[in-house]
């Protein structure tokens, strides 16, 4: 498939987001203990409560890393300290910047899977990102029949067995990225039609005013970013 990103640039010193910029950050969630301690110190009390609900230490630490680094990234754009970033939550739990920051026009979305996360940021454009670790699934065709539209399912069913799994995750990440951008739930998966082939990049068939960017951020991972509109400049940063 297309969309392989060969170079993730080092984090910039100055976080500058122009009106047509779309920035995608790759975040390694497995961090040293000392760094986790510093990141935890920037979290709100409700974020720490959520972190402590995780049964396994690995999951707890990855949550702290993801939210702490998200705060650092957003703080860089906003010109404030990470602990000053405030979130509101939409009815389906999607975090957005609090109304205090509405005038900045900053949109963001975070997705994580296993030890990796992606954060997508834009100015005045709705944006969503979904990241999935490609894991073996014996029922991939049945899942496609359940969640995908007939034409999407037919594409998957026509492929050789060794291509079906990748195609499933391409469809899934593209749909989820759009649904996360708009704040809709997974129940809407079959309302969104994606046009793609094994050799061509995805596009939203049902909505012409949205863009899809497919990314292979690391071995055994697939991701997609959904952005409102066109004519943007993409930059890829490694945190």
CSV table of C-alpha atoms in Angstrom, one decimal:
chain,number,residue,atom,x,y,z
A,1,UNK,CA,0.0,0.0,0.0
A,2,UNK,CA,1.0,3.7,-0.3
A,3,UNK,CA,1.5,5.9,2.7
A,4,UNK,CA,4.8,4.6,4.1
A,5,UNK,CA,6.5,7.3,6.1
A,6,UNK,CA,10.3,7.0,5.8
A,7,UNK,CA,11.4,9.9,8.0
A,8,UNK,CA,10.0,11.2,11.2
A,9,UNK,CA,11.7,14.5,12.0
A,10,UNK,CA,13.1,15.4,15.5
A,11,UNK,CA,10.8,17.5,17.6
A,12,UNK,CA,11.1,21.2,16.7
A,13,UNK,CA,12.4,23.8,19.1
A,14,UNK,CA,9.5,26.1,18.3
A,15,UNK,CA,6.0,24.7,17.9
A,16,UNK,CA,4.6,26.7,15.0
A,17,UNK,CA,1.3,25.6,13.5
A,18,UNK,CA,0.2,27.6,10.4
A,19,UNK,CA,-3.4,27.6,9.2
A,20,UNK,CA,-2.9,24.9,6.6
A,21,UNK,CA,-0.5,22.8,8.6
A,22,UNK,CA,-1.3,19.2,9.8
A,23,UNK,CA,1.3,17.8,12.2
A,24,UNK,CA,1.4,14.1,13.1
A,25,UNK,CA,3.5,13.1,16.1
A,26,UNK,CA,4.8,9.6,16.7
A,27,UNK,CA,5.2,8.9,20.4
A,28,UNK,CA,7.0,5.9,22.0
A,29,UNK,CA,5.0,5.1,25.2
A,30,UNK,CA,7.6,2.9,26.9
A,31,UNK,CA,9.5,5.6,28.9
A,32,UNK,CA,12.1,5.4,31.7
A,33,UNK,CA,10.8,5.6,35.3
A,34,UNK,CA,12.2,9.1,35.9
A,35,UNK,CA,10.5,10.5,32.8
A,36,UNK,CA,7.2,8.9,33.8
A,37,UNK,CA,7.5,10.5,37.2
A,38,UNK,CA,7.9,14.0,35.5
A,39,UNK,CA,5.0,13.3,33.1
A,40,UNK,CA,2.7,12.2,35.9
A,41,UNK,CA,3.4,15.5,37.7
A,42,UNK,CA,1.7,17.4,34.9
A,43,UNK,CA,-1.5,15.3,34.9
A,44,UNK,CA,-4.8,16.5,36.4
A,45,UNK,CA,-6.3,14.6,39.3
A,46,UNK,CA,-8.9,12.9,37.1
A,47,UNK,CA,-6.2,11.7,34.7
A,48,UNK,CA,-4.2,10.3,37.6
A,49,UNK,CA,-7.4,8.6,38.9
A,50,UNK,CA,-7.9,7.0,35.4
A,51,UNK,CA,-4.2,5.9,35.4
A,52,UNK,CA,-4.6,4.2,38.7
A,53,UNK,CA,-7.6,2.2,37.5
A,54,UNK,CA,-5.4,0.1,35.2
A,55,UNK,CA,-4.7,-3.3,36.6
A,56,UNK,CA,-1.4,-3.8,34.9
A,57,UNK,CA,1.6,-1.5,35.5
A,58,UNK,CA,2.5,-1.5,31.8
A,59,UNK,CA,-0.9,-0.1,30.9
A,60,UNK,CA,-0.8,2.4,33.6
A,61,UNK,CA,2.6,3.7,32.6
A,62,UNK,CA,1.6,3.9,28.9
A,63,UNK,CA,-1.4,5.9,29.8
A,64,UNK,CA,0.7,8.3,31.8
A,65,UNK,CA,3.2,8.6,29.0
A,66,UNK,CA,0.5,9.2,26.4
A,67,UNK,CA,-1.4,11.9,28.3
A,68,UNK,CA,1.7,13.5,29.7
A,69,UNK,CA,3.4,13.8,26.3
A,70,UNK,CA,0.1,15.0,24.7
A,71,UNK,CA,0.0,17.8,27.3
A,72,UNK,CA,3.6,18.7,26.4
A,73,UNK,CA,2.8,18.8,22.7
A,74,UNK,CA,-0.3,20.9,23.1
A,75,UNK,CA,1.5,23.2,25.6
A,76,UNK,CA,4.2,23.8,23.0
A,77,UNK,CA,1.6,25.1,20.5
A,78,UNK,CA,-0.3,27.1,23.1
A,79,UNK,CA,2.8,28.6,24.7
A,80,UNK,CA,1.9,27.5,28.2
A,81,UNK,CA,3.1,24.9,30.7
A,82,UNK,CA,1.8,21.3,30.3
A,83,UNK,CA,-0.1,21.3,33.6
A,84,UNK,CA,-2.0,24.4,32.4
A,85,UNK,CA,-3.6,22.5,29.5
A,86,UNK,CA,-7.3,22.0,30.3
A,87,UNK,CA,-9.6,19.5,28.6
A,88,UNK,CA,-13.3,19.1,28.1
A,89,UNK,CA,-14.9,15.8,27.1
A,90,UNK,CA,-17.5,15.3,24.4
A,91,UNK,CA,-20.5,13.0,25.1
A,92,UNK,CA,-18.6,9.9,23.8
A,93,UNK,CA,-15.5,10.7,25.9
A,94,UNK,CA,-13.4,12.4,23.2
A,95,UNK,CA,-11.0,14.9,24.8
A,96,UNK,CA,-11.0,18.4,23.3
A,97,UNK,CA,-9.4,21.6,24.5
A,98,UNK,CA,-11.4,23.5,27.1
A,99,UNK,CA,-13.4,26.5,26.0
A,100,UNK,CA,-10.6,28.7,27.5
A,101,UNK,CA,-8.6,27.8,24.4
A,102,UNK,CA,-11.3,28.1,21.8
A,103,UNK,CA,-9.8,31.2,20.2
A,104,UNK,CA,-6.6,29.3,19.3
A,105,UNK,CA,-8.5,27.1,16.7
A,106,UNK,CA,-6.3,24.1,17.7
A,107,UNK,CA,-7.7,20.7,17.0
A,108,UNK,CA,-6.0,17.5,18.1
A,109,UNK,CA,-6.6,13.8,18.4
A,110,UNK,CA,-4.6,10.9,20.0
A,111,UNK,CA,-4.6,7.2,19.3
A,112,UNK,CA,-2.5,4.5,20.9
A,113,UNK,CA,-1.9,0.8,20.4
A,114,UNK,CA,0.5,-1.4,22.3
A,115,UNK,CA,3.7,0.8,22.9
A,116,UNK,CA,3.0,3.4,20.3
A,117,UNK,CA,0.8,6.5,20.0
A,118,UNK,CA,0.1,9.0,17.3
A,119,UNK,CA,-1.1,12.5,17.9
A,120,UNK,CA,-2.5,14.6,15.0
A,121,UNK,CA,-2.8,18.4,15.4
A,122,UNK,CA,-4.3,21.0,13.1
A,123,UNK,CA,-5.4,24.6,13.1
A,124,UNK,CA,-9.1,25.3,12.3
A,125,UNK,CA,-9.6,21.9,10.8
A,126,UNK,CA,-11.4,18.9,12.4
A,127,UNK,CA,-8.9,16.0,12.6
A,128,UNK,CA,-8.9,12.4,13.8
A,129,UNK,CA,-6.3,9.6,13.9
A,130,UNK,CA,-6.5,5.9,14.5
A,131,UNK,CA,-3.6,3.6,15.1
A,132,UNK,CA,-3.8,-0.2,15.2
A,133,UNK,CA,-1.2,-2.9,15.9
A,134,UNK,CA,-1.7,-5.6,13.3
A,135,UNK,CA,-2.4,-8.8,15.2
A,136,UNK,CA,-3.5,-12.2,13.8
A,137,UNK,CA,-7.3,-12.5,13.7
A,138,UNK,CA,-8.9,-15.7,12.6
A,139,UNK,CA,-12.4,-14.1,12.1
A,140,UNK,CA,-11.3,-11.1,10.0
A,141,UNK,CA,-13.7,-11.9,7.2
A,142,UNK,CA,-16.6,-12.3,9.5
A,143,UNK,CA,-15.8,-9.0,11.2
A,144,UNK,CA,-15.6,-7.3,7.8
A,145,UNK,CA,-19.1,-8.7,6.9
A,146,UNK,CA,-20.4,-7.3,10.2
A,147,UNK,CA,-18.9,-3.8,10.3
A,148,UNK,CA,-18.2,-3.0,6.6
A,149,UNK,CA,-20.5,-2.0,3.7
A,150,UNK,CA,-21.2,-4.6,1.0
A,151,UNK,CA,-18.8,-3.2,-1.5
A,152,UNK,CA,-16.0,-3.0,1.1
A,153,UNK,CA,-16.7,-6.6,2.2
A,154,UNK,CA,-16.6,-7.7,-1.5
A,155,UNK,CA,-13.2,-6.1,-1.9
A,156,UNK,CA,-11.9,-7.9,1.1
A,157,UNK,CA,-13.4,-11.2,0.2
A,158,UNK,CA,-11.8,-11.1,-3.3
A,159,UNK,CA,-8.3,-10.8,-1.9
A,160,UNK,CA,-5.8,-13.7,-1.2
A,161,UNK,CA,-5.8,-14.8,2.4
A,162,UNK,CA,-2.4,-13.2,3.1
A,163,UNK,CA,-3.8,-9.7,2.1
A,164,UNK,CA,-7.2,-9.8,3.9
A,165,UNK,CA,-5.8,-8.9,7.3
A,166,UNK,CA,-4.0,-5.8,6.2
A,167,UNK,CA,-7.0,-4.7,4.1
A,168,UNK,CA,-9.2,-5.1,7.1
A,169,UNK,CA,-7.0,-2.8,9.3
A,170,UNK,CA,-6.8,-0.2,6.5
A,171,UNK,CA,-10.6,0.0,6.3
A,172,UNK,CA,-10.9,0.0,10.1
A,173,UNK,CA,-8.3,2.8,10.7
A,174,UNK,CA,-9.7,5.0,8.0
A,175,UNK,CA,-13.3,4.7,9.3
A,176,UNK,CA,-12.2,5.2,12.9
A,177,UNK,CA,-10.0,8.2,12.1
A,178,UNK,CA,-13.0,9.9,10.5
A,179,UNK,CA,-15.4,8.9,13.3
A,180,UNK,CA,-12.9,10.2,15.9
A,181,UNK,CA,-12.6,13.5,14.0
A,182,UNK,CA,-16.3,14.0,14.1
A,183,UNK,CA,-16.9,12.6,17.6
A,184,UNK,CA,-19.2,9.9,16.4
A,185,UNK,CA,-19.2,6.4,17.8
A,186,UNK,CA,-18.3,3.0,16.5
A,187,UNK,CA,-21.9,2.3,15.7
A,188,UNK,CA,-21.5,4.5,12.7
A,189,UNK,CA,-18.8,2.4,11.1
A,190,UNK,CA,-21.1,1.0,8.5
A,191,UNK,CA,-22.4,4.4,7.6
A,192,UNK,CA,-18.9,5.5,6.3
A,193,UNK,CA,-17.8,4.1,2.9
A,194,UNK,CA,-14.1,3.9,2.1
A,195,UNK,CA,-12.8,3.4,-1.4
A,196,UNK,CA,-9.4,1.7,-1.5
A,197,UNK,CA,-7.5,-1.1,-3.2
A,198,UNK,CA,-4.3,-3.0,-2.3
A,199,UNK,CA,-2.3,-0.5,-4.4
A,200,UNK,CA,-4.2,2.8,-4.1
A,201,UNK,CA,-4.7,5.1,-1.2
A,202,UNK,CA,-8.0,5.4,0.6
A,203,UNK,CA,-10.6,8.1,0.1
A,204,UNK,CA,-13.9,8.8,1.7
A,205,UNK,CA,-16.5,7.7,-0.8
A,206,UNK,CA,-19.5,9.1,1.1
A,207,UNK,CA,-18.0,12.5,1.9
A,208,UNK,CA,-16.1,14.5,-0.7
A,209,UNK,CA,-14.9,17.3,1.6
A,210,UNK,CA,-12.6,15.2,3.8
A,211,UNK,CA,-9.1,13.8,3.2
A,212,UNK,CA,-7.6,10.5,4.3
A,213,UNK,CA,-3.9,10.0,4.9
A,214,UNK,CA,-2.7,6.4,5.4
A,215,UNK,CA,0.5,5.9,7.4
A,216,UNK,CA,2.7,2.9,8.3
A,217,UNK,CA,4.3,4.4,11.5
A,218,UNK,CA,6.3,1.3,12.4
A,219,UNK,CA,6.5,-2.4,11.7
A,220,UNK,CA,3.2,-4.2,12.3
A,221,UNK,CA,1.3,-1.0,12.7
A,222,UNK,CA,-1.2,0.7,10.4
A,223,UNK,CA,-2.7,4.2,10.9
A,224,UNK,CA,-4.9,6.7,9.2
A,225,UNK,CA,-5.5,10.5,9.7
A,226,UNK,CA,-8.8,12.1,8.6
A,227,UNK,CA,-8.7,15.9,7.9
A,228,UNK,CA,-11.5,18.2,7.0
A,229,UNK,CA,-10.8,19.7,3.6
A,230,UNK,CA,-7.8,19.8,1.3
A,231,UNK,CA,-4.7,21.9,0.6
A,232,UNK,CA,-2.9,21.2,3.8
A,233,UNK,CA,0.8,20.7,4.5
A,234,UNK,CA,1.8,17.6,6.3
A,235,UNK,CA,4.7,17.3,8.8
A,236,UNK,CA,5.8,14.2,10.7
A,237,UNK,CA,7.5,14.6,14.1
A,238,UNK,CA,9.1,12.1,16.4
A,239,UNK,CA,8.6,13.0,20.1
